[in-house]
Amino acid sequence: MKPPPFEYHAPGDLGAALRTLAEVRGKVLAGGQSLIPMLNMRLTAPEYLVDINRVASLGGIDVTEAGVRVGALARHSEVERAGAHPLLTRALKLVAHPVIRNRGTVVGSLVHADPAAELPAVLAVLGGSVRVARWEGHTQVVRDVPAADFFTGPMESAVQPGELAVSAFFPALGFRTGDAFEEVARRHGDYALAGVCAVVTLDEEAYVTAAKVACIGVGPVPVVVDVSEASGHCPVHELDWAEVGRLVQSAVEPEDDIHASAAYRRHLVGVLAERALWKAAREGAAIRGA
Ligand SMILES: Cc1cc2nc3c(=O)[nH]c(=O)nc-3n(C[C@H](O)[C@H](O)[C@H](O)COP(=O)(O)OP(=O)(O)OC[C@H]3O[C@@H](n4cnc5c(N)ncnc54)[C@H](O)[C@@H]3O)c2cc1C
């Protein structure tokens, strides 16, 4: 199918992009890996498209001790190759196929906010943020939206019409911290039926000081569950991770759809949470020196 008609804008710098968005309130076109199929299937019919691909300042990856800032035009494959953040790199390998990752952007995936997408869960479990800009009067107005406020519903984010997400920030993992991402998809590269990413921090005696998961495919937005309290009473090798997995399971409320029943998704979350938490804990202990 072909897309419905739209007026195409391709501004050459950030100021022009923001002014155009403020004026026409169109849809932003980044990698087009979700937007173009949606246009072709006529699931959306914006009057204006604002293509940001010529705005060079939106590219790039900035790595500091505090974390990784990813520009709005940084492609999945570029960020994956940079390998600057272990959990982000791990999650990117699960997103779609290489050809899609060559075009699709990390920030585009966050704004698209598919409940089964991997990257929103990574941002959520790390407590990252998205920088959003708009043109107001004669100037640029910028705000940082924390992950907890960014995902507002299925395929809905805090980015308002006329706004542009300019970058996303993924906080670095601390010392003695391990991470893992486990998911089940029908075929490699498909959206997951359910998935869990986990971050676990240990102390010198291999006791858990912080443990958190974010689950995908089981709610309208990534479901973040803090299991630090349930995991902190004995060394990681003696913990009953299945019990902690059941705790995560009880925090999600999946729904039936054509791909899987709610009961099956709930079952998956328990198993995947146990596996992801154990892997993250083991990594925290073994690789990062507890
Ligand atoms: C076959 C297939 C399989 C896929 N499998 C997966 C998968 O397993 N996991 C997964 O997470 N994704 C998957 N995807 C989706 C895809 O990888 C991402 O959703 C996509 O790459 C999003 O980035 P983009 O740059 O292509 O965004 P676009 O398609 O250009 O835009 C997506 C949406 O975000 C908005 N947007 C994009 N960038 C900005 C910005 N900077 N500011 C404001 N709004 C913006 C657009 O207006 C649009 O509404 C799959 C896609 C396909 C076609």
Short mmCIF file of C-alpha atoms and ligand atoms in Angstrom, two decimals:
data_model
loop_
_atom_site.label_atom_id
_atom_site.label_comp_id
_atom_site.label_asym_id
_atom_site.label_seq_id
_atom_site.Cartn_x
_atom_site.Cartn_y
_atom_site.Cartn_z
CA MET A 1 0.00 0.00 0.00
CA LYS A 2 1.03 3.61 -0.41
CA PRO A 3 0.90 6.27 2.31
CA PRO A 4 -1.85 8.86 2.38
CA PRO A 5 -0.78 12.29 1.01
CA PHE A 6 1.27 14.56 3.29
CA GLU A 7 3.31 17.74 2.99
CA TYR A 8 7.03 16.99 3.37
CA HIS A 9 9.48 19.26 5.24
CA ALA A 10 13.21 18.56 5.55
CA PRO A 11 14.79 21.31 7.68
CA GLY A 12 18.59 21.57 7.68
CA ASP A 13 19.27 22.58 11.28
CA LEU A 14 17.76 22.22 14.73
CA GLY A 15 16.32 25.74 14.91
CA ALA A 16 14.57 25.29 11.56
CA ALA A 17 13.27 21.87 12.62
CA LEU A 18 11.79 23.26 15.84
CA ARG A 19 10.26 26.28 14.07
CA THR A 20 8.74 24.01 11.43
CA LEU A 21 7.32 21.69 14.09
CA ALA A 22 5.90 24.64 16.04
CA GLU A 23 4.23 25.89 12.87
CA VAL A 24 2.84 22.73 11.28
CA ARG A 25 2.65 20.38 14.32
CA GLY A 26 3.53 17.50 11.99
CA LYS A 27 4.90 14.02 12.66
CA VAL A 28 8.65 13.69 13.04
CA LEU A 29 10.28 11.26 10.59
CA ALA A 30 13.51 9.76 11.99
CA GLY A 31 14.54 6.25 10.82
CA GLY A 32 11.03 5.60 9.51
CA GLN A 33 11.09 1.93 10.62
CA SER A 34 7.79 2.25 12.47
CA LEU A 35 6.31 5.40 10.95
CA ILE A 36 6.59 4.36 7.29
CA PRO A 37 4.87 0.96 7.81
CA MET A 38 2.15 2.74 9.82
CA LEU A 39 1.65 5.28 7.00
CA ASN A 40 1.57 2.52 4.39
CA MET A 41 -0.98 0.58 6.40
CA ARG A 42 -2.94 3.82 6.86
CA LEU A 43 -2.80 3.48 10.63
CA THR A 44 -1.83 7.15 10.78
CA ALA A 45 -2.42 10.00 8.35
CA PRO A 46 -0.50 13.13 9.38
CA GLU A 47 -0.94 16.21 7.24
CA TYR A 48 2.76 17.11 7.59
CA LEU A 49 5.96 15.10 7.94
CA VAL A 50 9.06 16.78 9.36
CA ASP A 51 12.11 14.75 8.32
CA ILE A 52 14.98 15.37 10.78
CA ASN A 53 17.62 13.37 8.89
CA ARG A 54 19.43 16.49 7.62
CA VAL A 55 19.89 17.94 11.11
CA ALA A 56 23.49 16.86 11.68
CA SER A 57 23.60 18.16 15.27
CA LEU A 58 21.05 15.49 16.28
CA GLY A 59 23.53 12.67 15.64
CA GLY A 60 26.17 11.25 17.91
CA ILE A 61 26.73 9.40 21.15
CA ASP A 62 28.29 11.15 24.13
CA VAL A 63 29.85 8.89 26.77
CA THR A 64 30.74 10.22 30.21
CA GLU A 65 31.25 8.63 33.64
CA ALA A 66 27.64 9.44 34.42
CA GLY A 67 26.21 7.61 31.44
CA VAL A 68 25.52 7.65 27.72
CA ARG A 69 23.65 10.40 25.88
CA VAL A 70 22.29 9.29 22.53
CA GLY A 71 21.31 11.89 19.91
CA ALA A 72 17.99 11.66 18.08
CA LEU A 73 19.65 10.52 14.87
CA ALA A 74 21.92 7.86 16.40
CA ARG A 75 20.88 4.61 14.74
CA HIS A 76 20.41 1.38 16.65
CA SER A 77 23.37 -0.22 14.85
CA GLU A 78 25.67 2.72 15.58
CA VAL A 79 24.84 2.64 19.31
CA GLU A 80 25.16 -1.15 19.34
CA ARG A 81 28.62 -0.95 17.72
CA ALA A 82 29.73 1.76 20.16
CA GLY A 83 29.09 -0.71 23.00
CA ALA A 84 29.18 2.16 25.47
CA HIS A 85 26.53 0.79 27.83
CA PRO A 86 26.29 -2.94 28.55
CA LEU A 87 22.52 -3.14 29.07
CA LEU A 88 21.73 -0.88 26.11
CA THR A 89 24.03 -2.94 23.86
CA ARG A 90 22.44 -6.17 25.07
CA ALA A 91 18.93 -4.86 24.43
CA LEU A 92 19.78 -3.49 20.98
CA LYS A 93 20.77 -6.97 19.80
CA LEU A 94 17.18 -8.05 20.49
CA VAL A 95 15.58 -5.22 18.48
CA ALA A 96 14.29 -6.34 15.07
CA HIS A 97 16.85 -7.28 12.37
CA PRO A 98 20.16 -5.67 11.27
CA VAL A 99 18.58 -3.83 8.29
CA ILE A 100 16.01 -2.23 10.58
CA ARG A 101 18.70 -1.38 13.12
CA ASN A 102 20.74 0.31 10.39
CA ARG A 103 17.98 2.92 9.95
CA GLY A 104 15.95 2.92 13.16
CA THR A 105 16.94 5.32 15.91
CA VAL A 106 17.16 4.71 19.66
CA VAL A 107 15.24 7.92 20.41
CA GLY A 108 12.62 7.01 17.78
CA SER A 109 12.01 3.69 19.57
CA LEU A 110 11.51 5.53 22.86
CA VAL A 111 9.05 8.05 21.40
CA HIS A 112 7.21 5.29 19.52
CA ALA A 113 6.69 3.66 22.95
CA ASP A 114 5.56 0.24 21.83
CA PRO A 115 4.70 -1.72 25.03
CA ALA A 116 6.69 -4.70 23.69
CA ALA A 117 9.78 -2.69 22.69
CA GLU A 118 13.07 -3.31 24.46
CA LEU A 119 14.57 0.17 24.72
CA PRO A 120 11.79 1.80 26.78
CA ALA A 121 12.37 -0.92 29.39
CA VAL A 122 16.09 -0.15 29.47
CA LEU A 123 15.44 3.56 29.97
CA ALA A 124 12.86 2.75 32.66
CA VAL A 125 14.94 0.30 34.69
CA LEU A 126 17.95 2.64 34.63
CA GLY A 127 15.89 5.71 35.55
CA GLY A 128 17.09 7.58 32.43
CA SER A 129 15.51 10.56 30.74
CA VAL A 130 14.61 12.06 27.39
CA ARG A 131 15.47 15.65 26.42
CA VAL A 132 12.60 17.31 24.59
CA ALA A 133 12.74 20.68 22.79
CA ARG A 134 10.19 23.05 21.24
CA TRP A 135 10.21 26.50 19.71
CA GLU A 136 8.43 29.18 21.74
CA GLY A 137 8.39 32.86 20.79
CA HIS A 138 11.90 33.43 19.48
CA THR A 139 13.73 30.76 21.36
CA GLN A 140 14.25 27.09 22.05
CA VAL A 141 12.73 25.66 25.21
CA VAL A 142 14.22 22.41 26.51
CA ARG A 143 12.98 20.03 29.21
CA ASP A 144 14.29 16.71 30.52
CA VAL A 145 11.55 14.15 31.08
CA PRO A 146 12.40 11.30 33.50
CA ALA A 147 11.61 7.80 32.23
CA ALA A 148 8.95 7.38 34.93
CA ASP A 149 6.94 10.22 33.32
CA PHE A 150 7.93 9.64 29.70
CA PHE A 151 5.87 6.56 28.80
CA THR A 152 2.24 7.57 29.19
CA GLY A 153 0.39 4.69 27.47
CA PRO A 154 0.66 2.17 24.65
CA MET A 155 2.38 4.05 21.75
CA GLU A 156 2.13 7.26 23.76
CA SER A 157 4.92 9.34 25.21
CA ALA A 158 5.28 12.72 26.90
CA VAL A 159 6.41 14.30 23.59
CA GLN A 160 3.67 16.73 22.63
CA PRO A 161 2.68 17.88 19.12
CA GLY A 162 5.17 20.53 18.03
CA GLU A 163 7.97 19.01 20.16
CA LEU A 164 11.10 17.13 19.20
CA ALA A 165 12.95 14.57 21.34
CA VAL A 166 16.56 15.65 20.84
CA SER A 167 18.40 13.01 22.89
CA ALA A 168 18.07 10.32 25.55
CA PHE A 169 20.26 9.73 28.57
CA PHE A 170 21.02 6.23 29.90
CA PRO A 171 22.72 6.38 33.35
CA ALA A 172 25.85 4.26 33.75
CA LEU A 173 25.71 1.07 35.80
CA GLY A 174 27.45 1.38 39.13
CA PHE A 175 30.25 -0.68 40.65
CA ARG A 176 29.45 -4.40 41.31
CA THR A 177 26.35 -4.10 39.17
CA GLY A 178 25.24 -6.73 36.70
CA ASP A 179 22.53 -6.57 34.07
CA ALA A 180 20.56 -8.96 31.88
CA PHE A 181 17.76 -8.92 29.30
CA GLU A 182 15.68 -12.03 28.75
CA GLU A 183 12.74 -12.28 26.35
CA VAL A 184 10.62 -14.73 24.41
CA ALA A 185 9.67 -13.94 20.81
CA ARG A 186 8.16 -16.32 18.27
CA ARG A 187 11.06 -15.64 15.87
CA HIS A 188 14.34 -13.87 16.48
CA GLY A 189 13.84 -10.17 15.68
CA ASP A 190 10.08 -10.18 16.27
CA TYR A 191 8.60 -8.07 19.02
CA ALA A 192 8.71 -10.09 22.23
CA LEU A 193 5.66 -11.79 23.71
CA ALA A 194 7.17 -10.82 27.04
CA GLY A 195 10.58 -9.76 28.29
CA VAL A 196 12.36 -8.71 31.46
CA CYS A 197 15.50 -6.66 31.91
CA ALA A 198 17.21 -6.64 35.27
CA VAL A 199 19.86 -4.61 37.08
CA VAL A 200 21.35 -5.99 40.31
CA THR A 201 23.94 -4.34 42.60
CA LEU A 202 25.86 -6.25 45.26
CA ASP A 203 28.01 -5.35 48.25
CA GLU A 204 31.44 -6.85 49.09
CA GLU A 205 29.80 -9.85 50.77
CA ALA A 206 27.69 -10.58 47.67
CA TYR A 207 24.47 -9.42 49.32
CA VAL A 208 22.06 -7.57 47.04
CA THR A 209 21.87 -3.85 47.78
CA ALA A 210 19.57 -2.99 44.87
CA ALA A 211 17.61 -5.10 42.37
CA LYS A 212 15.14 -3.84 39.83
CA VAL A 213 13.42 -5.18 36.73
CA ALA A 214 11.40 -3.67 33.90
CA CYS A 215 8.97 -5.96 32.10
CA ILE A 216 7.73 -5.59 28.51
CA GLY A 217 4.69 -6.95 26.70
CA VAL A 218 2.67 -7.21 29.91
CA GLY A 219 1.21 -3.73 30.33
CA PRO A 220 0.61 -0.46 28.49
CA VAL A 221 4.08 0.84 29.45
CA PRO A 222 7.22 -0.89 30.83
CA VAL A 223 6.39 -2.26 34.28
CA VAL A 224 9.20 -1.46 36.73
CA VAL A 225 9.39 -3.60 39.88
CA ASP A 226 11.90 -2.92 42.65
CA VAL A 227 12.76 -6.23 44.34
CA SER A 228 15.68 -4.97 46.46
CA GLU A 229 13.95 -5.77 49.73
CA ALA A 230 13.01 -9.31 48.72
CA SER A 231 16.56 -10.01 47.50
CA GLY A 232 18.69 -8.54 50.24
CA HIS A 233 18.49 -11.05 53.09
CA CYS A 234 21.17 -13.56 52.05
CA PRO A 235 24.13 -13.84 49.63
CA VAL A 236 23.08 -14.02 45.97
CA HIS A 237 24.13 -17.65 45.54
CA GLU A 238 21.73 -18.73 48.30
CA LEU A 239 18.76 -16.63 47.25
CA ASP A 240 15.53 -18.25 46.03
CA TRP A 241 15.34 -16.37 42.72
CA ALA A 242 12.19 -18.28 41.70
CA GLU A 243 10.45 -16.70 44.69
CA VAL A 244 11.64 -13.24 43.62
CA GLY A 245 10.44 -14.04 40.07
CA ARG A 246 6.99 -14.83 41.48
CA LEU A 247 6.97 -11.44 43.18
CA VAL A 248 7.59 -9.76 39.81
CA GLN A 249 4.90 -11.95 38.27
CA SER A 250 2.36 -10.75 40.82
CA ALA A 251 3.08 -7.11 39.88
CA VAL A 252 2.07 -7.41 36.21
CA GLU A 253 -1.40 -7.47 34.68
CA PRO A 254 -1.06 -8.74 31.11
CA GLU A 255 -4.03 -9.00 28.75
CA ASP A 256 -5.05 -11.63 26.18
CA ASP A 257 -4.38 -10.79 22.56
CA ILE A 258 -4.02 -12.66 19.26
CA HIS A 259 -0.38 -13.54 20.02
CA ALA A 260 -0.67 -15.02 23.53
CA SER A 261 -3.01 -15.40 26.48
CA ALA A 262 -2.65 -13.28 29.59
CA ALA A 263 -1.92 -16.44 31.62
CA TYR A 264 0.94 -17.45 29.31
CA ARG A 265 2.46 -13.95 29.43
CA ARG A 266 2.24 -13.94 33.22
CA HIS A 267 3.95 -17.32 33.33
CA LEU A 268 6.71 -16.01 31.03
CA VAL A 269 7.33 -12.98 33.23
CA GLY A 270 7.91 -15.18 36.29
CA VAL A 271 10.38 -17.43 34.48
CA LEU A 272 12.16 -14.57 32.67
CA ALA A 273 12.42 -12.44 35.83
CA GLU A 274 14.00 -15.32 37.74
CA ARG A 275 16.46 -15.92 34.89
CA ALA A 276 17.31 -12.24 34.31
CA LEU A 277 17.79 -11.47 38.00
CA TRP A 278 19.99 -14.50 38.53
CA LYS A 279 22.11 -13.68 35.46
CA ALA A 280 22.47 -10.03 36.50
CA ALA A 281 23.41 -11.05 40.07
CA ARG A 282 25.93 -13.60 38.84
CA GLU A 283 27.45 -11.01 36.55
CA GLY A 284 27.57 -8.46 39.36
CA ALA A 285 29.38 -11.00 41.54
CA ALA A 286 31.71 -12.66 39.04
CA ILE A 287 32.58 -10.12 36.37
CA ARG A 288 32.55 -6.95 38.36
CA GLY A 289 34.39 -8.32 41.31
CA ALA A 290 32.20 -8.80 44.43
C1 LIG B 1 9.88 -5.93 10.96
C2 LIG B 1 10.07 -5.05 12.14
C3 LIG B 1 10.42 -5.61 13.35
C4 LIG B 1 10.60 -4.79 14.47
N1 LIG B 1 10.94 -5.38 15.64
C5 LIG B 1 11.16 -4.60 16.73
C6 LIG B 1 11.57 -5.16 17.96
O1 LIG B 1 11.77 -6.37 18.11
N2 LIG B 1 11.73 -4.33 19.02
C7 LIG B 1 11.55 -2.96 18.92
O2 LIG B 1 11.71 -2.25 19.90
N3 LIG B 1 11.19 -2.41 17.76
C8 LIG B 1 10.99 -3.19 16.67
N4 LIG B 1 10.62 -2.60 15.49
C9 LIG B 1 10.35 -1.14 15.46
C10 LIG B 1 11.52 -0.30 15.14
O3 LIG B 1 12.76 -0.87 15.37
C11 LIG B 1 11.50 0.99 15.97
O4 LIG B 1 10.24 1.34 16.42
C12 LIG B 1 11.97 2.08 15.12
O5 LIG B 1 13.28 1.84 14.71
C13 LIG B 1 11.82 3.46 15.77
O6 LIG B 1 12.81 4.36 15.37
P1 LIG B 1 12.70 5.18 14.01
O7 LIG B 1 13.84 6.12 14.02
O8 LIG B 1 12.63 4.24 12.85
O9 LIG B 1 11.34 5.97 14.19
P2 LIG B 1 10.27 6.45 13.13
O10 LIG B 1 9.65 5.26 12.48
O11 LIG B 1 10.85 7.48 12.24
O12 LIG B 1 9.23 7.14 14.12
C14 LIG B 1 8.47 6.38 15.04
C15 LIG B 1 7.55 7.33 15.83
O13 LIG B 1 8.33 8.14 16.70
C16 LIG B 1 8.23 9.54 16.37
N5 LIG B 1 9.59 10.08 16.46
C17 LIG B 1 10.73 9.49 16.04
N6 LIG B 1 11.80 10.22 16.40
C18 LIG B 1 11.31 11.31 17.05
C19 LIG B 1 11.93 12.42 17.69
N7 LIG B 1 13.25 12.56 17.71
N8 LIG B 1 11.14 13.34 18.28
C20 LIG B 1 9.79 13.22 18.26
N9 LIG B 1 9.15 12.18 17.68
C21 LIG B 1 9.90 11.22 17.10
C22 LIG B 1 7.67 9.57 14.95
O14 LIG B 1 6.95 10.75 14.70
C23 LIG B 1 6.79 8.33 14.96
O15 LIG B 1 5.56 8.61 15.60
C24 LIG B 1 10.44 -3.38 14.36
C25 LIG B 1 10.12 -2.81 13.13
C26 LIG B 1 9.94 -3.62 12.02
C27 LIG B 1 9.60 -2.98 10.71
#
